[in-house]
């Protein structure tokens, strides 16, 4: 088979007679799979499979997991509702409703702070944009599951108590 | 009346054998595939914490499929849509009628041939029934009113037509050599030795015919590398795309039943069926005592070895899971120790002094065992090949069928005919 215009030698290399019979090559292929099979039967423990719920992969400290909102010393959110994160968010998943803070130094606080975890692309731009270190993705939580779409929209209370060890 | 009961018993045995093999093959497929690909495979489903290395999974699958909602497409042809899975399954099962799984068994002084129906046109029956199976596939593909299922059905038809011819041609050579269409005759003919040392198996007298037949059987069973009717990367799931629940399970089981019949045919026609090489039936009966003793000792030793392997696991994996799964190696060790003790205990019954009636039964059972060993090996071959070879492209399939295998089959037939005529 040859196509005009294609560079020579771009396709499969010329087959020798033995290769063109295929049978020998098929047998060699069967040998390869048999080798794997036998090795794995006698060395089951050496397989790279991870028994997931029991064993978990250790991720780097810089792994971007589920978001959390950090707190001031008095327990109130550090967030000043400046909208930087929701502006920079490429997935448009952060919704902040600002309210006036009694302390004039702080000016604003988030009345509600919602993240749609289904829309989030875990890029980490919100962390970088935040001027107050109020939002972080250092929880290391990657097992994010729920049985309805609504439950993936997490609110301020959830995010404030979303601790590193996975407890809420 | 006796013959009716005999036939029912044989049919029951065959049905149980096939259904049991289907479960075992599903397990072999999943576990074998996993091990070939360096994965652990199914290891979760458990009964009281005992996982049996994944053997519980087929059972769990059956329960899941039984209770699943049966979703049916709107524009289907109701009758054909419902008929297709049953047709596929029934045809897959009925081929077994002519496959002998043993020579004969002496029951109460009567010699019972171990084959459900000893047709004198057994091979024709197999060819006819095997190609009927494609009707179910085509029916399913057309009745579901879906482009992909339709394409799967069309592919199955073209593939069947191409490879049925090659299968027939390959079998023609065999018919010439053994001069019979009756499968029991062909199997009996393979008990002889060529030049006094080589078993006269079909694969020895018809090597090229065997390769052609093997490839055709793979194509007939729609197994990889010939599973184009399913072709999930191109036409989603092919002909059974619109089936769910137990109807899908029937297609699934029929595929495995086809594999078992394919393996049974390869073993029967080309590997001597129930014949044990170099040990024909008279020799088996004459040396039954010695053979039985050797067999019992071997079983005892092998199960002791397996029990020791389990013991190593018991020591190494103590408290590995911290739940019921830790009991598995202990139970495995216990089970194999019981087998070893039973085999050793049977030696006390003086098996070397077995009587002629016992010798006859032993010979029959040994031959059934030989057939089962061959059956399992060739069933495993189907799985092994599936996880080794990629799927053919459709033009490659057709080229192989018509431009390679058909001329080879014809040449094989001509040469065989000449040799048979001259010798």
Coordinates of C-alpha atoms in Angstrom, one line a residue:
Chain A
X1 CA 0.0 0.0 0.0
X2 CA 1.4 3.4 -0.9
X3 CA 0.0 6.9 -0.9
X4 CA 1.5 9.6 -3.1
X5 CA 2.7 12.6 -1.3
X6 CA 3.5 10.8 2.0
X7 CA 7.1 10.9 3.0
X8 CA 8.9 7.7 2.4
X9 CA 9.5 5.5 5.4
X10 CA 6.7 7.2 7.4
X11 CA 4.6 4.0 7.6
X12 CA 5.4 0.6 9.0
X13 CA 8.8 -0.8 8.2
X14 CA 9.0 -3.5 5.5
X15 CA 8.1 -6.8 7.0
X16 CA 10.4 -9.8 6.7
X17 CA 8.8 -13.1 5.5
X18 CA 8.7 -14.5 9.0
X19 CA 6.9 -11.3 10.3
X20 CA 4.5 -11.3 7.4
X21 CA 3.3 -14.8 8.5
X22 CA 2.2 -13.2 11.8
X23 CA 1.9 -16.6 13.5
X24 CA 5.4 -16.5 15.1
X25 CA 4.8 -12.9 16.2
X26 CA 1.5 -13.8 17.7
X27 CA 3.2 -16.6 19.7
X28 CA 5.8 -14.1 20.8
X29 CA 3.0 -11.7 22.0
X30 CA 1.4 -14.6 23.9
X31 CA 4.8 -15.2 25.5
X32 CA 4.9 -11.6 26.7
X33 CA 1.5 -11.6 28.2
X34 CA 2.2 -15.0 29.8
X35 CA 5.3 -13.7 31.4
X36 CA 3.4 -10.9 33.0
X37 CA 0.7 -13.3 34.2
X38 CA 3.1 -15.7 35.8
X39 CA 5.1 -13.0 37.4
X40 CA 2.0 -11.4 38.9
X41 CA 0.6 -14.7 40.1
X42 CA 3.7 -15.4 42.1
X43 CA 4.5 -11.9 43.2
X44 CA 1.0 -10.5 43.8
X45 CA 2.3 -8.1 46.4
X46 CA 4.6 -6.4 43.9
X47 CA 1.8 -5.1 41.7
X48 CA 1.6 -1.3 41.6
X49 CA -2.2 -1.4 42.2
X50 CA -3.2 0.7 45.2
X51 CA -6.1 -0.7 47.2
X52 CA -7.8 2.7 47.2
X53 CA -10.1 3.2 50.2
X54 CA -7.6 1.4 52.5
X55 CA -4.4 2.9 51.0
X56 CA -4.2 6.4 49.8
X57 CA -1.7 8.1 47.6
X58 CA 0.4 10.7 49.5
X59 CA 0.2 14.0 47.6
X60 CA 2.7 16.9 47.7
X61 CA 2.0 19.7 50.3
X62 CA 1.4 22.0 47.3
X63 CA -1.5 19.8 46.1
X64 CA -4.6 21.9 45.5
X65 CA -7.5 20.3 47.2
X66 CA -10.9 21.6 48.4
X67 CA -10.9 25.2 49.4
X68 CA -11.1 26.6 52.9
X69 CA -11.6 30.1 54.3
X70 CA -9.1 31.1 56.9
X71 CA -10.1 32.8 60.2
X72 CA -8.9 35.8 62.2
X73 CA -7.9 35.2 65.8
X74 CA -11.5 35.9 67.0
X75 CA -12.8 33.3 64.6
X76 CA -14.4 35.6 62.1
X77 CA -13.4 35.1 58.4
X78 CA -10.3 36.9 57.2
X79 CA -12.1 37.6 53.9
X80 CA -12.9 41.3 53.2
X81 CA -15.2 40.5 50.3
X82 CA -13.0 42.4 47.9
X83 CA -14.2 40.2 45.0
X84 CA -10.6 39.6 43.7
X85 CA -11.0 35.8 43.8
X86 CA -14.4 35.8 42.1
X87 CA -13.0 38.2 39.5
X88 CA -9.9 36.2 38.7
X89 CA -11.8 32.8 38.7
X90 CA -11.7 31.4 35.2
X91 CA -14.6 29.1 36.0
X92 CA -16.7 31.8 37.6
X93 CA -17.5 29.5 40.5
X94 CA -17.2 31.9 43.5
X95 CA -20.2 34.0 44.5
X96 CA -19.7 36.6 47.2
X97 CA -22.3 38.9 48.7
X98 CA -20.6 41.7 50.6
X99 CA -21.9 43.4 53.8
X100 CA -20.5 46.3 55.8
X101 CA -18.2 45.4 58.7
X102 CA -18.7 47.2 62.0
X103 CA -14.9 47.8 62.2
X104 CA -14.1 50.7 59.8
X105 CA -10.6 49.4 59.4
X106 CA -11.9 46.2 57.8
X107 CA -14.7 47.9 55.9
X108 CA -16.4 44.8 54.4
X109 CA -17.0 41.2 55.2
X110 CA -18.7 38.4 53.1
X111 CA -22.4 38.0 54.1
X112 CA -22.4 34.9 51.9
X113 CA -19.5 33.1 50.2
X114 CA -20.4 30.3 47.9
X115 CA -18.2 28.0 45.8
X116 CA -19.6 25.7 43.2
X117 CA -17.2 22.8 43.5
X118 CA -18.6 21.3 40.2
X119 CA -17.6 24.4 38.3
X120 CA -14.2 24.8 40.0
X121 CA -11.2 23.8 37.9
X122 CA -8.8 23.8 40.9
X123 CA -6.4 26.2 39.2
X124 CA -5.5 28.0 42.5
X125 CA -5.8 31.5 41.0
X126 CA -8.1 32.5 43.9
X127 CA -5.4 31.7 46.4
X128 CA -2.9 33.9 44.5
X129 CA -5.3 36.7 44.0
X130 CA -6.4 37.0 47.6
X131 CA -4.8 40.0 49.3
X132 CA -5.6 38.8 52.8
X133 CA -4.7 35.1 52.6
X134 CA -8.3 34.4 53.3
X135 CA -8.9 31.6 50.8
X136 CA -6.6 28.6 50.6
X137 CA -6.6 25.2 48.9
X138 CA -4.3 23.4 51.3
X139 CA -6.8 21.0 52.8
X140 CA -5.5 18.2 50.6
X141 CA -9.1 16.9 50.3
X142 CA -9.7 15.4 46.9
X143 CA -12.6 13.0 47.7
X144 CA -15.4 15.4 46.8
X145 CA -18.6 13.5 46.4
X146 CA -22.3 14.2 46.8
X147 CA -25.6 12.8 45.5
X148 CA -27.0 16.0 44.1
X149 CA -25.7 19.0 42.2
X150 CA -27.0 21.4 44.9
X151 CA -24.8 19.8 47.6
X152 CA -21.7 20.8 45.6
X153 CA -22.4 24.5 46.2
X154 CA -20.7 25.0 49.5
X155 CA -21.4 28.0 51.7
X156 CA -19.4 30.2 54.1
X157 CA -19.9 28.0 57.2
X158 CA -18.7 24.9 55.4
X159 CA -15.6 26.6 54.0
X160 CA -14.7 28.1 57.3
X161 CA -14.8 24.8 59.1
X162 CA -13.2 22.8 56.2
X163 CA -10.0 21.8 58.0
X164 CA -6.9 20.1 56.7
X165 CA -7.6 16.8 58.3
X166 CA -10.8 16.4 56.4
X167 CA -13.2 17.0 59.3
X168 CA -15.8 19.6 58.9
Chain B
X1 CA -37.5 -45.3 29.9
X2 CA -33.8 -45.8 30.9
X3 CA -32.6 -44.0 27.8
X4 CA -34.7 -41.0 28.6
X5 CA -33.3 -40.7 32.1
X6 CA -29.8 -41.3 30.7
X7 CA -30.3 -38.5 28.2
X8 CA -31.7 -36.2 30.8
X9 CA -28.8 -36.9 33.1
X10 CA -26.3 -36.2 30.3
X11 CA -28.1 -33.0 29.2
X12 CA -28.1 -31.9 32.8
X13 CA -24.4 -32.6 33.2
X14 CA -23.6 -30.7 30.0
X15 CA -25.8 -27.7 31.1
X16 CA -24.3 -27.6 34.5
X17 CA -20.8 -27.9 32.9
X18 CA -21.4 -25.0 30.5
X19 CA -23.0 -22.8 33.1
X20 CA -20.3 -23.5 35.6
X21 CA -17.7 -22.9 32.9
X22 CA -19.3 -19.6 32.1
X23 CA -18.9 -18.4 35.7
X24 CA -15.3 -19.7 35.8
X25 CA -14.5 -18.1 32.5
X26 CA -15.9 -14.7 33.5
X27 CA -13.7 -14.9 36.6
X28 CA -10.7 -16.1 34.5
X29 CA -11.3 -13.3 32.0
X30 CA -11.3 -10.6 34.6
X31 CA -8.6 -11.9 36.8
X32 CA -6.4 -13.0 33.9
X33 CA -6.8 -9.7 32.1
X34 CA -5.9 -7.9 35.3
X35 CA -2.8 -10.0 35.9
X36 CA -1.7 -9.7 32.3
X37 CA -2.0 -6.0 32.6
X38 CA -0.2 -5.8 36.0
X39 CA -3.4 -5.1 37.9
X40 CA -5.0 -7.0 40.8
X41 CA -8.4 -7.3 39.3
X42 CA -11.7 -7.9 41.1
X43 CA -11.1 -8.4 44.8
X44 CA -14.0 -6.7 46.7
X45 CA -17.2 -8.8 46.5
X46 CA -17.2 -11.2 49.5
X47 CA -19.4 -13.6 51.3
X48 CA -18.8 -13.3 55.0
X49 CA -15.5 -11.7 54.2
X50 CA -14.3 -14.5 52.0
X51 CA -13.5 -13.3 48.6
X52 CA -12.3 -16.5 46.8
X53 CA -9.8 -14.4 44.8
X54 CA -12.7 -12.6 43.0
X55 CA -14.9 -15.7 42.3
X56 CA -17.7 -14.0 44.2
X57 CA -17.9 -11.3 41.6
X58 CA -19.7 -13.2 38.9
X59 CA -22.4 -14.1 41.5
X60 CA -22.7 -10.4 42.5
X61 CA -22.9 -9.5 38.8
X62 CA -25.8 -11.9 38.3
X63 CA -27.8 -10.5 41.2
X64 CA -27.1 -7.0 40.0
X65 CA -28.2 -7.7 36.4
X66 CA -31.3 -9.6 37.7
X67 CA -32.5 -6.6 39.6
X68 CA -31.6 -3.9 37.1
X69 CA -34.3 -2.0 35.2
X70 CA -34.9 -3.5 31.7
X71 CA -34.6 -0.4 29.6
X72 CA -36.0 -0.9 26.0
X73 CA -35.7 1.5 23.1
X74 CA -38.9 3.0 21.7
X75 CA -38.7 2.1 18.0
X76 CA -37.8 -1.5 18.5
X77 CA -39.4 -4.5 16.8
X78 CA -40.9 -6.0 19.9
X79 CA -41.0 -9.7 19.0
X80 CA -37.6 -9.9 17.4
X81 CA -36.0 -7.7 20.1
X82 CA -37.2 -10.1 22.8
X83 CA -36.5 -13.2 20.9
X84 CA -32.9 -12.4 19.9
X85 CA -31.1 -12.9 23.3
X86 CA -32.9 -16.2 23.8
X87 CA -32.1 -17.4 20.3
X88 CA -28.4 -16.6 20.8
X89 CA -28.3 -18.4 24.2
X90 CA -30.3 -21.4 23.0
X91 CA -28.2 -21.9 19.9
X92 CA -25.0 -21.6 21.9
X93 CA -26.2 -24.3 24.3
X94 CA -27.6 -26.7 21.7
X95 CA -24.3 -27.2 19.9
X96 CA -23.0 -29.2 22.8
X97 CA -25.4 -32.0 22.1
X98 CA -23.0 -33.7 19.7
X99 CA -19.7 -33.1 21.6
X100 CA -18.6 -36.3 23.4
X101 CA -17.2 -35.6 26.8
X102 CA -16.1 -39.1 27.5
X103 CA -16.1 -42.6 25.9
X104 CA -18.7 -44.5 27.9
X105 CA -19.6 -45.1 31.5
X106 CA -20.7 -48.5 32.7
X107 CA -23.8 -48.1 34.9
X108 CA -25.5 -51.2 36.2
X109 CA -24.0 -53.3 33.5
X110 CA -25.0 -51.0 30.7
X111 CA -22.5 -49.0 28.6
X112 CA -23.8 -45.5 28.5
X113 CA -22.0 -43.4 25.7
X114 CA -21.0 -40.1 27.2
X115 CA -22.5 -37.9 24.5
X116 CA -26.0 -36.4 24.4
X117 CA -26.7 -37.1 20.7
X118 CA -24.3 -39.3 18.7
X119 CA -25.4 -38.0 15.3
X120 CA -23.8 -39.5 12.2
X121 CA -23.7 -36.0 10.7
X122 CA -22.3 -34.4 13.9
X123 CA -19.9 -32.1 12.1
X124 CA -22.6 -30.8 9.7
X125 CA -24.9 -30.3 12.8
X126 CA -22.2 -28.2 14.4
X127 CA -21.6 -26.1 11.3
X128 CA -25.3 -25.5 10.8
X129 CA -26.1 -24.6 14.4
X130 CA -23.0 -22.5 14.8
X131 CA -23.9 -20.3 11.9
X132 CA -27.5 -20.0 13.2
X133 CA -26.1 -18.1 16.2
X134 CA -25.4 -15.2 13.9
X135 CA -29.1 -14.9 13.3
X136 CA -29.6 -13.9 16.9
X137 CA -26.9 -11.2 16.6
X138 CA -28.3 -9.8 13.3
X139 CA -31.8 -9.9 14.8
X140 CA -30.7 -8.0 17.9
X141 CA -28.9 -5.5 15.8
X142 CA -31.8 -4.8 13.5
X143 CA -34.7 -5.0 16.0
X144 CA -33.2 -2.5 18.4
X145 CA -33.6 0.3 15.8
X146 CA -30.2 1.9 16.4
X147 CA -27.5 2.7 13.8
X148 CA -24.7 1.2 15.9
X149 CA -26.5 -2.1 16.7
X150 CA -27.4 -2.4 13.0
X151 CA -23.8 -1.9 12.0
X152 CA -22.8 -4.5 14.5
X153 CA -25.3 -6.9 13.0
X154 CA -24.2 -6.3 9.5
X155 CA -20.6 -6.8 10.5
X156 CA -21.5 -10.1 12.2
X157 CA -23.1 -11.3 9.0
X158 CA -20.2 -10.4 6.7
X159 CA -17.8 -11.9 9.1
X160 CA -19.8 -15.1 9.6
X161 CA -20.1 -15.6 5.8
X162 CA -16.3 -15.1 5.3
X163 CA -15.1 -17.3 8.1
X164 CA -17.8 -20.0 7.9
X165 CA -16.3 -21.0 4.5
X166 CA -12.8 -21.3 6.0
X167 CA -14.1 -23.3 8.9
X168 CA -15.9 -25.7 6.6
X169 CA -12.8 -26.1 4.4
X170 CA -10.6 -26.7 7.4
X171 CA -13.0 -29.4 8.7
X172 CA -13.1 -31.0 5.2
X173 CA -9.5 -32.0 5.6
X174 CA -10.3 -33.6 9.0
X175 CA -13.3 -35.4 7.5
X176 CA -11.0 -36.8 4.7
X177 CA -8.4 -38.0 7.2
X178 CA -10.8 -39.7 9.6
X179 CA -13.4 -40.7 6.9
X180 CA -16.4 -39.8 9.1
X181 CA -18.7 -37.0 9.9
X182 CA -19.6 -38.6 13.3
X183 CA -17.7 -36.8 16.0
X184 CA -17.3 -40.0 18.2
X185 CA -15.6 -41.7 15.2
X186 CA -13.2 -38.8 14.8
X187 CA -12.4 -38.8 18.5
X188 CA -12.0 -42.6 18.6
X189 CA -9.7 -42.3 15.5
X190 CA -7.4 -40.0 17.5
X191 CA -6.5 -42.7 20.0
X192 CA -4.1 -44.4 17.6
X193 CA -0.4 -43.7 17.4
X194 CA 1.4 -42.6 14.3
X195 CA 4.7 -44.5 13.8
X196 CA 4.2 -46.0 17.2
X197 CA 5.0 -42.8 19.3
X198 CA 3.0 -39.8 18.0
X199 CA -0.7 -39.5 19.0
X200 CA -2.7 -39.3 15.8
X201 CA -4.4 -36.1 16.9
X202 CA -6.1 -33.8 14.4
X203 CA -3.4 -31.2 15.0
X204 CA -0.7 -33.7 14.0
X205 CA -2.3 -34.9 10.8
X206 CA -3.8 -31.5 9.9
X207 CA -1.5 -28.8 11.3
X208 CA -2.5 -26.2 8.7
X209 CA -6.1 -27.2 9.0
X210 CA -5.9 -26.7 12.7
X211 CA -4.5 -23.1 12.4
X212 CA -7.3 -22.3 9.9
X213 CA -9.9 -23.8 12.2
X214 CA -8.6 -22.0 15.2
X215 CA -8.7 -18.7 13.5
X216 CA -12.2 -19.4 12.2
X217 CA -13.4 -20.4 15.6
X218 CA -12.2 -17.1 17.1
X219 CA -14.1 -15.3 14.3
X220 CA -17.2 -17.4 14.8
X221 CA -17.3 -16.8 18.6
X222 CA -16.9 -13.0 17.9
X223 CA -13.9 -12.9 20.2
X224 CA -10.9 -10.7 20.0
X225 CA -9.2 -10.1 17.6
X226 CA -12.4 -10.7 15.6
X227 CA -14.9 -8.9 17.9
X228 CA -15.8 -6.4 15.3
X229 CA -19.6 -6.9 15.8
X230 CA -19.0 -5.5 19.3
X231 CA -16.2 -3.1 18.4
X232 CA -16.7 -0.8 21.4
X233 CA -14.2 1.8 20.1
X234 CA -16.1 2.3 16.9
X235 CA -19.7 1.3 17.3
X236 CA -20.2 1.7 21.1
X237 CA -21.1 -1.9 22.0
X238 CA -22.3 -3.2 18.7
X239 CA -25.3 -5.4 18.4
X240 CA -26.2 -5.6 22.1
X241 CA -26.0 -1.9 22.7
X242 CA -29.7 -1.4 23.4
X243 CA -30.0 -4.3 25.7
X244 CA -29.9 -4.1 29.5
X245 CA -30.6 -6.1 32.6
X246 CA -31.0 -9.9 32.1
X247 CA -31.3 -9.7 28.3
X248 CA -27.8 -8.2 28.2
X249 CA -26.7 -10.9 30.6
X250 CA -28.0 -13.5 28.2
X251 CA -25.8 -12.1 25.4
X252 CA -22.9 -11.9 27.7
X253 CA -23.4 -15.5 28.9
X254 CA -23.9 -16.6 25.3
X255 CA -20.5 -15.2 24.3
X256 CA -18.9 -17.3 27.0
X257 CA -21.0 -20.3 26.2
X258 CA -19.7 -19.9 22.6
X259 CA -16.2 -19.8 23.9
X260 CA -16.8 -23.1 25.8
X261 CA -18.2 -24.7 22.7
X262 CA -15.3 -23.3 20.6
X263 CA -12.8 -24.8 23.1
X264 CA -14.7 -28.1 23.2
X265 CA -14.6 -28.3 19.4
X266 CA -10.9 -27.5 19.2
X267 CA -10.2 -30.1 21.9
X268 CA -12.4 -32.7 20.4
X269 CA -11.5 -32.4 16.7
X270 CA -7.8 -31.5 16.9
X271 CA -6.6 -32.6 20.3
X272 CA -8.0 -36.0 20.8
X273 CA -11.1 -35.0 22.8
X274 CA -11.3 -37.2 25.9
X275 CA -8.3 -39.4 24.8
X276 CA -5.3 -39.4 27.1
X277 CA -2.2 -39.5 24.9
X278 CA -0.3 -42.9 25.1
X279 CA -2.9 -44.2 27.5
X280 CA -5.8 -45.7 25.5
X281 CA -8.8 -47.1 27.3
X282 CA -7.6 -50.7 27.5
X283 CA -4.3 -49.6 29.1
X284 CA -6.2 -47.3 31.4
X285 CA -8.4 -50.2 32.6
X286 CA -5.5 -52.6 32.9
X287 CA -3.3 -50.3 35.0
X288 CA -6.2 -48.7 36.8
X289 CA -4.9 -49.7 40.3
X290 CA -1.4 -48.2 39.7
X291 CA -2.7 -45.1 38.0
X292 CA -5.3 -44.4 40.8
X293 CA -2.6 -44.8 43.5
X294 CA -0.2 -42.5 41.7
X295 CA -3.0 -40.0 41.2
X296 CA -4.0 -40.0 44.8
X297 CA -0.4 -39.6 45.9
X298 CA 0.0 -36.8 43.5
X299 CA -3.2 -35.0 44.6
X300 CA -2.1 -35.4 48.2
X301 CA 1.3 -33.9 47.5
X302 CA 0.1 -31.1 45.4
X303 CA -2.6 -30.0 47.8
X304 CA -0.1 -30.2 50.6
X305 CA 2.2 -27.9 48.6
X306 CA -0.7 -25.5 48.1
X307 CA -1.5 -25.6 51.8
X308 CA 2.1 -24.8 52.5
X309 CA 1.9 -21.8 50.2
X310 CA -1.2 -20.7 52.0
X311 CA 0.6 -21.1 55.3
X312 CA 3.3 -18.8 54.1
X313 CA 0.6 -16.2 53.4
X314 CA -0.9 -16.8 56.9
X315 CA 2.4 -15.9 58.5
X316 CA 3.2 -13.0 56.2
X317 CA -0.1 -11.3 56.1
X318 CA -1.2 -11.6 59.7
X319 CA -3.6 -8.8 60.5
X320 CA -3.1 -7.1 57.1
X321 CA -6.6 -6.0 56.7
X322 CA -7.9 -6.1 60.3
X323 CA -11.2 -7.6 59.3
X324 CA -12.8 -10.9 58.1
X325 CA -10.5 -11.0 55.1
X326 CA -7.6 -12.0 57.3
X327 CA -9.3 -15.4 57.7
X328 CA -9.0 -16.2 54.0
X329 CA -5.5 -17.7 54.0
X330 CA -6.3 -19.8 57.1
X331 CA -9.4 -21.1 55.4
X332 CA -7.5 -21.8 52.2
X333 CA -4.9 -23.7 54.1
X334 CA -7.5 -25.7 56.0
X335 CA -9.4 -26.5 52.8
X336 CA -6.3 -27.8 51.0
X337 CA -5.1 -29.7 54.1
X338 CA -8.5 -31.4 54.1
X339 CA -8.1 -32.4 50.4
X340 CA -4.5 -33.7 51.1
X341 CA -5.7 -35.7 54.1
X342 CA -8.7 -37.1 52.2
X343 CA -6.4 -38.1 49.3
X344 CA -4.0 -39.7 51.7
X345 CA -6.8 -41.4 53.6
X346 CA -8.2 -42.8 50.3
X347 CA -4.9 -44.7 50.0
X348 CA -6.0 -46.8 53.0
X349 CA -8.8 -48.3 50.9
X350 CA -6.2 -50.1 48.8
X351 CA -6.8 -48.4 45.5
X352 CA -4.0 -50.5 43.8
X353 CA -6.3 -53.6 44.2
X354 CA -9.3 -52.0 42.4
X355 CA -11.7 -54.5 40.7
X356 CA -12.6 -54.6 37.0
X357 CA -15.9 -52.7 37.5
X358 CA -14.1 -50.0 39.4
X359 CA -11.3 -49.9 36.8
X360 CA -13.9 -49.3 34.1
X361 CA -15.5 -46.4 36.0
X362 CA -12.0 -45.0 36.8
X363 CA -11.1 -45.1 33.1
X364 CA -14.3 -43.3 32.1
X365 CA -13.8 -40.6 34.8
X366 CA -10.1 -40.2 33.8
X367 CA -11.2 -39.6 30.2
X368 CA -13.8 -37.1 31.2
X369 CA -11.1 -35.4 33.3
X370 CA -8.8 -35.3 30.3
X371 CA -11.5 -33.7 28.2
X372 CA -12.2 -31.1 30.9
X373 CA -8.5 -30.2 31.2
X374 CA -8.3 -29.6 27.4
X375 CA -11.5 -27.7 27.5
X376 CA -10.3 -25.3 30.2
X377 CA -6.9 -24.9 28.5
X378 CA -8.5 -23.8 25.2
X379 CA -11.1 -21.6 26.9
X380 CA -8.1 -20.0 28.6
X381 CA -6.5 -19.6 25.1
X382 CA -9.5 -17.5 24.1
X383 CA -8.9 -15.2 27.0
X384 CA -5.2 -15.1 26.6
X385 CA -5.4 -14.2 23.0
X386 CA -7.9 -11.5 23.7
X387 CA -5.5 -9.7 26.1
X388 CA -2.6 -10.1 23.7
X389 CA -3.8 -9.1 20.3
X390 CA -5.5 -5.8 19.2
X391 CA -8.7 -5.9 17.1
X392 CA -8.5 -6.1 13.3
X393 CA -9.6 -3.3 11.1
X394 CA -12.5 -4.4 8.9
X395 CA -10.5 -4.5 5.6
X396 CA -7.8 -6.5 7.4
X397 CA -10.4 -9.0 8.5
X398 CA -11.8 -9.4 5.0
X399 CA -8.3 -9.7 3.5
X400 CA -7.3 -12.3 5.9
X401 CA -10.5 -14.3 5.4
X402 CA -10.7 -14.2 1.6
X403 CA -7.2 -13.7 0.3
X404 CA -5.1 -15.6 2.8
X405 CA -7.2 -18.3 4.6
X406 CA -9.5 -19.3 1.7
X407 CA -6.6 -20.2 -0.7
X408 CA -4.7 -21.9 2.2
X409 CA -7.8 -23.9 3.1
X410 CA -8.3 -25.0 -0.5
X411 CA -4.6 -25.9 -0.8
X412 CA -4.8 -27.9 2.4
X413 CA -7.9 -29.7 1.2
X414 CA -6.3 -30.6 -2.2
X415 CA -3.1 -31.8 -0.5
X416 CA -5.0 -33.8 2.1
X417 CA -7.2 -35.4 -0.6
X418 CA -4.1 -36.4 -2.6
X419 CA -2.3 -37.9 0.4
X420 CA -5.4 -39.7 1.5
X421 CA -6.0 -41.1 -2.0
X422 CA -2.4 -42.2 -2.5
X423 CA -1.6 -43.6 0.9

